Amino acid sequence: MSSASSRLFVKTRLTARIVIVGSGSAGIAAATRLLELGFRNVILLEAEDRIGGRVHTIPFADNVVDLGGQWCHGEKGNVVYDKVKDLNLLEVTEPHYETYRCVRSNKEVVPDVIADQLKAIAEMSIPDRQTELLDFEGSLGDYVNMKYWKELAKLPPIDRTIAEEFLEVFHKFEASVEGADHLFEVSGKGHLEYWLCEGELLLNWKDKGYKSFLRLLMKARDDQPEDLGMLKDHVRLNRGVAEINWAGADELTVRCWDGELITADHVICTVSVGVLREQHPKLFVPALPAAKVRAIEGIKMGTVDKLFLEFESPPLPADWPGFNCLWLQEDLKELRASELFWLESVFGFYPVSRQPRLLQGWIIGPHARHMETLTEEKVLEGLLWLFRKFLPFETAHPVRLLRTQWHANPNFRGSYTFRSTYTDALRTGAWDLEAPLQDVAGRPRLQFAGECTHKHYYSTVHGAVETGWREAERLHLYYQARTSQL
């Protein structure tokens, strides 16, 4: 027996060295589950100066805001909901995202009776389990358009110009839900792969933020905000990874940007697919197998950014639960020729639960990526122009602006993933990304977790958590089997 194989043979869950790259929801879920299962040598390497990944709760205005994950989406089958349902941490969000006003760029407010009909038709055009999608070859955008106009034809005549303007803003709204730059790149059939958890889809975290869930996973102490709970001494911040060497059949070597070398028996990589797409040619030695690269190239990750405006008092009239921006064609042509062109993809502003002095705007796609490169002064200047352009009343000047920059950050390179028509063309998906790279004896050496590796709950925190648990369980089962053979 070679020395390498003898070393491998005596490894147990007490001595196995596990390195987890990334301390987002998947990384924290994997690490905490491994420690609970009796693994001792677990290290989380985090490139940022904080844990949480795309769950990022910060103090702002009257309590906190979530720069990333904001809602618990659904109840039945949702592991996040299951963990917190009896702890009084969640509440149903006010229906701002259903009752918003539709305002045109000439300050005309679309009458509620018309807006409500258009909203209802648009909602019906989003497929949930619609069997006709199974054989639909086009994009989700194609499908939505087909259904929208088909349903609209059944109603008493509505001004077609307004109907077109509403469809445009609905496309942007739905693209933000998907995480796509636009609906014409979202796979129609692939949309059926996504599973909605039954129950309330917008459960907010009251005045505590989504980080309260991660603190629960870590068993962190409530009275110590910086406490890492069971992850104390297991997390290394500001440790960007430059290379993961998985050559040979024994140890893996992880090289950090600061030059530190860490040897491991198993590496669980939880970075976003945006980071994988940018870094995989240099990050992995040797190069990843073709199927893995195809999945990294095929699974798309868009940019969805938030724009928080804080005011001294509630900025909208009491009967305004938020608003969407409907552009007249002539105004849009003018906008596109100006330096404020990026405002086309700011589709609406809405109140924030338990934050009466805030408005939260959303921006998607290439325009979001451009917005991220601007100064805060320029962004605020643009948003104030947008308010003057659309609103039939004056608003106070904001106290401050807070915007996200998920794509510009090299540790994220985007917001969340979706199944694109390109994913379909490459005949790839999460199954290729989640498959571990293992040796001939079946030892998982290089594993992958994160929302992008979930076949059905991609783009969600509960999906990310499940994948972290999945990879922890994979190691648990491996060592369980090894022990039984001894």
Tab-separated table of N, CA, C and O in Angstrom, residues 71-85 90-93 194-204 457 462 466:
chain	number	residue	atom	x	y	z
A	71	TRP	N	-36.528	38.620	1.084
A	71	TRP	CA	-37.744	37.929	1.500
A	71	TRP	C	-37.535	36.430	1.587
A	71	TRP	O	-36.727	35.855	0.855
A	72	CYS	N	-38.301	35.801	2.463
A	72	CYS	CA	-38.433	34.347	2.477
A	72	CYS	C	-39.543	34.024	1.477
A	72	CYS	O	-40.685	34.446	1.657
A	73	HIS	N	-39.184	33.309	0.401
A	73	HIS	CA	-40.115	33.074	-0.704
A	73	HIS	C	-40.856	31.747	-0.528
A	73	HIS	O	-40.366	30.695	-0.919
A	74	GLY	N	-42.050	31.819	0.068
A	74	GLY	CA	-42.879	30.631	0.197
A	74	GLY	C	-42.694	29.914	1.520
A	74	GLY	O	-41.763	30.194	2.289
A	75	GLU	N	-43.585	28.979	1.771
A	75	GLU	CA	-43.608	28.293	3.056
A	75	GLU	C	-43.415	26.777	2.924
A	75	GLU	O	-42.474	26.213	3.458
A	76	LYS	N	-44.284	26.124	2.191
A	76	LYS	CA	-44.228	24.665	2.091
A	76	LYS	C	-42.973	24.217	1.340
A	76	LYS	O	-42.722	24.651	0.215
A	77	GLY	N	-42.170	23.385	1.990
A	77	GLY	CA	-40.947	22.887	1.356
A	77	GLY	C	-39.788	23.862	1.382
A	77	GLY	O	-38.740	23.597	0.797
A	78	ASN	N	-39.962	24.984	2.065
A	78	ASN	CA	-38.905	25.989	2.157
A	78	ASN	C	-38.136	25.781	3.467
A	78	ASN	O	-38.680	25.975	4.554
A	79	VAL	N	-36.858	25.402	3.357
A	79	VAL	CA	-36.082	25.069	4.564
A	79	VAL	C	-35.848	26.290	5.445
A	79	VAL	O	-35.698	26.164	6.663
A	80	VAL	N	-35.797	27.480	4.825
A	80	VAL	CA	-35.646	28.703	5.625
A	80	VAL	C	-36.898	28.905	6.475
A	80	VAL	O	-36.818	29.132	7.693
A	81	TYR	N	-38.058	28.801	5.846
A	81	TYR	CA	-39.323	28.963	6.573
A	81	TYR	C	-39.455	27.909	7.675
A	81	TYR	O	-39.854	28.228	8.808
A	82	ASP	N	-39.110	26.677	7.356
A	82	ASP	CA	-39.213	25.599	8.351
A	82	ASP	C	-38.377	25.900	9.590
A	82	ASP	O	-38.771	25.570	10.708
A	83	LYS	N	-37.237	26.524	9.376
A	83	LYS	CA	-36.316	26.796	10.486
A	83	LYS	C	-36.830	27.912	11.399
A	83	LYS	O	-36.555	27.908	12.609
A	84	VAL	N	-37.584	28.866	10.841
A	84	VAL	CA	-37.928	30.067	11.621
A	84	VAL	C	-39.420	30.241	11.885
A	84	VAL	O	-39.816	31.190	12.567
A	85	LYS	N	-40.254	29.347	11.363
A	85	LYS	CA	-41.705	29.587	11.368
A	85	LYS	C	-42.309	29.781	12.757
A	85	LYS	O	-43.332	30.449	12.902
A	90	LEU	N	-40.834	36.384	10.944
A	90	LEU	CA	-41.352	36.752	9.627
A	90	LEU	C	-42.733	37.384	9.719
A	90	LEU	O	-43.492	37.118	10.656
A	91	GLU	N	-43.038	38.200	8.714
A	91	GLU	CA	-44.394	38.724	8.580
A	91	GLU	C	-44.705	38.918	7.096
A	91	GLU	O	-43.794	39.059	6.265
A	92	VAL	N	-45.988	38.918	6.779
A	92	VAL	CA	-46.412	39.101	5.395
A	92	VAL	C	-46.164	40.556	4.980
A	92	VAL	O	-46.488	41.489	5.714
A	93	THR	N	-45.558	40.728	3.817
A	93	THR	CA	-45.280	42.073	3.294
A	93	THR	C	-46.561	42.717	2.767
A	93	THR	O	-47.405	42.039	2.171
A	194	TYR	N	-38.109	25.600	-12.324
A	194	TYR	CA	-38.130	26.324	-11.050
A	194	TYR	C	-39.382	25.947	-10.269
A	194	TYR	O	-40.491	25.964	-10.806
A	195	TRP	N	-39.186	25.601	-9.003
A	195	TRP	CA	-40.317	25.237	-8.146
A	195	TRP	C	-40.640	26.398	-7.207
A	195	TRP	O	-39.766	26.885	-6.497
A	196	LEU	N	-41.905	26.800	-7.198
A	196	LEU	CA	-42.373	27.774	-6.214
A	196	LEU	C	-42.781	27.035	-4.952
A	196	LEU	O	-43.457	26.011	-5.016
A	197	CYS	N	-42.357	27.531	-3.809
A	197	CYS	CA	-42.848	26.975	-2.547
A	197	CYS	C	-44.240	27.563	-2.290
A	197	CYS	O	-44.434	28.774	-2.371
A	198	GLU	N	-45.180	26.700	-1.969
A	198	GLU	CA	-46.546	27.179	-1.724
A	198	GLU	C	-46.580	28.084	-0.495
A	198	GLU	O	-45.736	28.006	0.380
A	199	GLY	N	-47.594	28.938	-0.453
A	199	GLY	CA	-47.744	29.846	0.681
A	199	GLY	C	-47.358	31.266	0.302
A	199	GLY	O	-47.175	31.590	-0.874
A	200	GLU	N	-47.230	32.108	1.302
A	200	GLU	CA	-46.913	33.522	1.078
A	200	GLU	C	-45.513	33.662	0.471
A	200	GLU	O	-44.536	33.153	1.020
A	201	LEU	N	-45.417	34.389	-0.647
A	201	LEU	CA	-44.148	34.473	-1.368
A	201	LEU	C	-43.273	35.647	-0.957
A	201	LEU	O	-42.086	35.679	-1.281
A	202	LEU	N	-43.846	36.616	-0.253
A	202	LEU	CA	-43.050	37.768	0.188
A	202	LEU	C	-43.150	37.921	1.696
A	202	LEU	O	-43.877	38.762	2.218
A	203	LEU	N	-42.398	37.094	2.401
A	203	LEU	CA	-42.339	37.177	3.862
A	203	LEU	C	-41.090	37.971	4.234
A	203	LEU	O	-39.967	37.585	3.895
A	204	ASN	N	-41.280	39.111	4.896
A	204	ASN	CA	-40.116	39.936	5.256
A	204	ASN	C	-39.662	39.638	6.690
A	204	ASN	O	-40.380	39.014	7.477
A	457	TYR	N	-34.563	25.202	-6.979
A	457	TYR	CA	-34.688	26.402	-6.151
A	457	TYR	C	-33.552	27.383	-6.405
A	457	TYR	O	-33.130	28.112	-5.504
A	462	HIS	N	-33.122	29.739	0.166
A	462	HIS	CA	-33.440	28.372	0.607
A	462	HIS	C	-32.813	27.344	-0.326
A	462	HIS	O	-32.401	26.265	0.113
A	466	GLU	N	-29.999	24.521	0.913
A	466	GLU	CA	-30.152	23.090	0.611
A	466	GLU	C	-28.893	22.516	-0.035
A	466	GLU	O	-28.509	21.382	0.243
